Coordinates of C-alpha atoms in Angstrom, one line a residue:
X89 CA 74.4 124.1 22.5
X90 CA 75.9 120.7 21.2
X91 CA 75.6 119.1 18.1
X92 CA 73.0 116.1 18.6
X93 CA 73.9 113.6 15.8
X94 CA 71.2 112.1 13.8
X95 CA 71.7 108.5 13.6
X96 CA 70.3 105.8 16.7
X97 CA 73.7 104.8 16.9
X98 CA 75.6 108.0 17.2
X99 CA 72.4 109.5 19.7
X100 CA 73.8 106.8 21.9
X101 CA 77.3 107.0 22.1
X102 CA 76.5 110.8 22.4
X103 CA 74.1 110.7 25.7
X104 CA 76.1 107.6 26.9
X105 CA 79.7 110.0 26.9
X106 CA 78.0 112.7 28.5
X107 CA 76.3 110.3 30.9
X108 CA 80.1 109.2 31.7
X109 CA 81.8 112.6 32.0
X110 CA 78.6 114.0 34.1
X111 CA 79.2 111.3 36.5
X112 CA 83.2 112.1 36.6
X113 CA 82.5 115.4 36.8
X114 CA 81.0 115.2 40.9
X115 CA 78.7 118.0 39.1
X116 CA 74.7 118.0 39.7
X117 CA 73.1 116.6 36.5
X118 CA 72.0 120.2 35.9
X119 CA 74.7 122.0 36.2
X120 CA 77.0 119.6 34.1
X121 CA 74.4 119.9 31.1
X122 CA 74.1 123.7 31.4
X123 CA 77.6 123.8 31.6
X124 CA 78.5 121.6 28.4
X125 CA 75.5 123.0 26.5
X126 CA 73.0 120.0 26.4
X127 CA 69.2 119.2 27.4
X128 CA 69.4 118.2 31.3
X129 CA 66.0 116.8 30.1
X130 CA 67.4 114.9 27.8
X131 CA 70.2 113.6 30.2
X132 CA 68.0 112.9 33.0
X133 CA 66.1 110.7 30.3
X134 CA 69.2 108.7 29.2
X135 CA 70.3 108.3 32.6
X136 CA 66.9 106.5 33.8
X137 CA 67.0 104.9 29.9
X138 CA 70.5 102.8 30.8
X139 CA 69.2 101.8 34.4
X140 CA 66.4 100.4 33.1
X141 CA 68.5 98.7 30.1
X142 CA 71.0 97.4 32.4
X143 CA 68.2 96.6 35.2
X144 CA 67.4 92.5 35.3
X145 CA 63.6 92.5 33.7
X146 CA 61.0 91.5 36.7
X147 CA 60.1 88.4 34.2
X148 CA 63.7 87.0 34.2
X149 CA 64.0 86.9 38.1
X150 CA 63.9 83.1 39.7
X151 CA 61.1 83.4 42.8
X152 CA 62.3 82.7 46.0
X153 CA 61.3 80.1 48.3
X154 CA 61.2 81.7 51.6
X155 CA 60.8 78.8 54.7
X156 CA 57.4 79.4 56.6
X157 CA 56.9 78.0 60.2
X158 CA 53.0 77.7 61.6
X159 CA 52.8 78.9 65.1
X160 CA 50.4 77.4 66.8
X161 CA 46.7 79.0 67.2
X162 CA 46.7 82.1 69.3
X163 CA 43.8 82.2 72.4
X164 CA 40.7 83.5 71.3
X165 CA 39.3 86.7 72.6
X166 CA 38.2 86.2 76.1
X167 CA 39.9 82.4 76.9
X168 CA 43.2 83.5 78.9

């Protein structure tokens, strides 16, 4: 199995080079970590970790203004 480094920093650049060469590889997520030696846990969370990192947060988004147009009143049951 590979060597997991210790620091935050190193953990990163770790998951994120193995998130890069499992993408390049066309391989499914678990085969390319059984192949290399590595969690496919552990790469499945890193993978949904840097979507939601590079993900705009729900708070930052503008609303939209969408146009509304009021039909008029539909007949009432019974008044054709």
């Amino acid at each position: 199995m590979s060597q997991i480094p210790n620091t935050s920093k190193e953990k990163r650049r770790f998951w994120l080079s193995h998130l890069e060469a499992w993408r390049d590889s066309g391989l499914a997520m678990a085969a390319y970590a059984r192949q290399v030696g590595i969690s496919s846990k552990s790469l499945g969370y890193w993978h949904g970790k840097t979507r939601r990192e590079s993900a705009p947060a729900a708070t930052t988004r503008r609303p939209r203004l969408l146009p509304v147009s009021v039909a008029a009143s539909l007949p009432q049951v019974g008044q054709f």
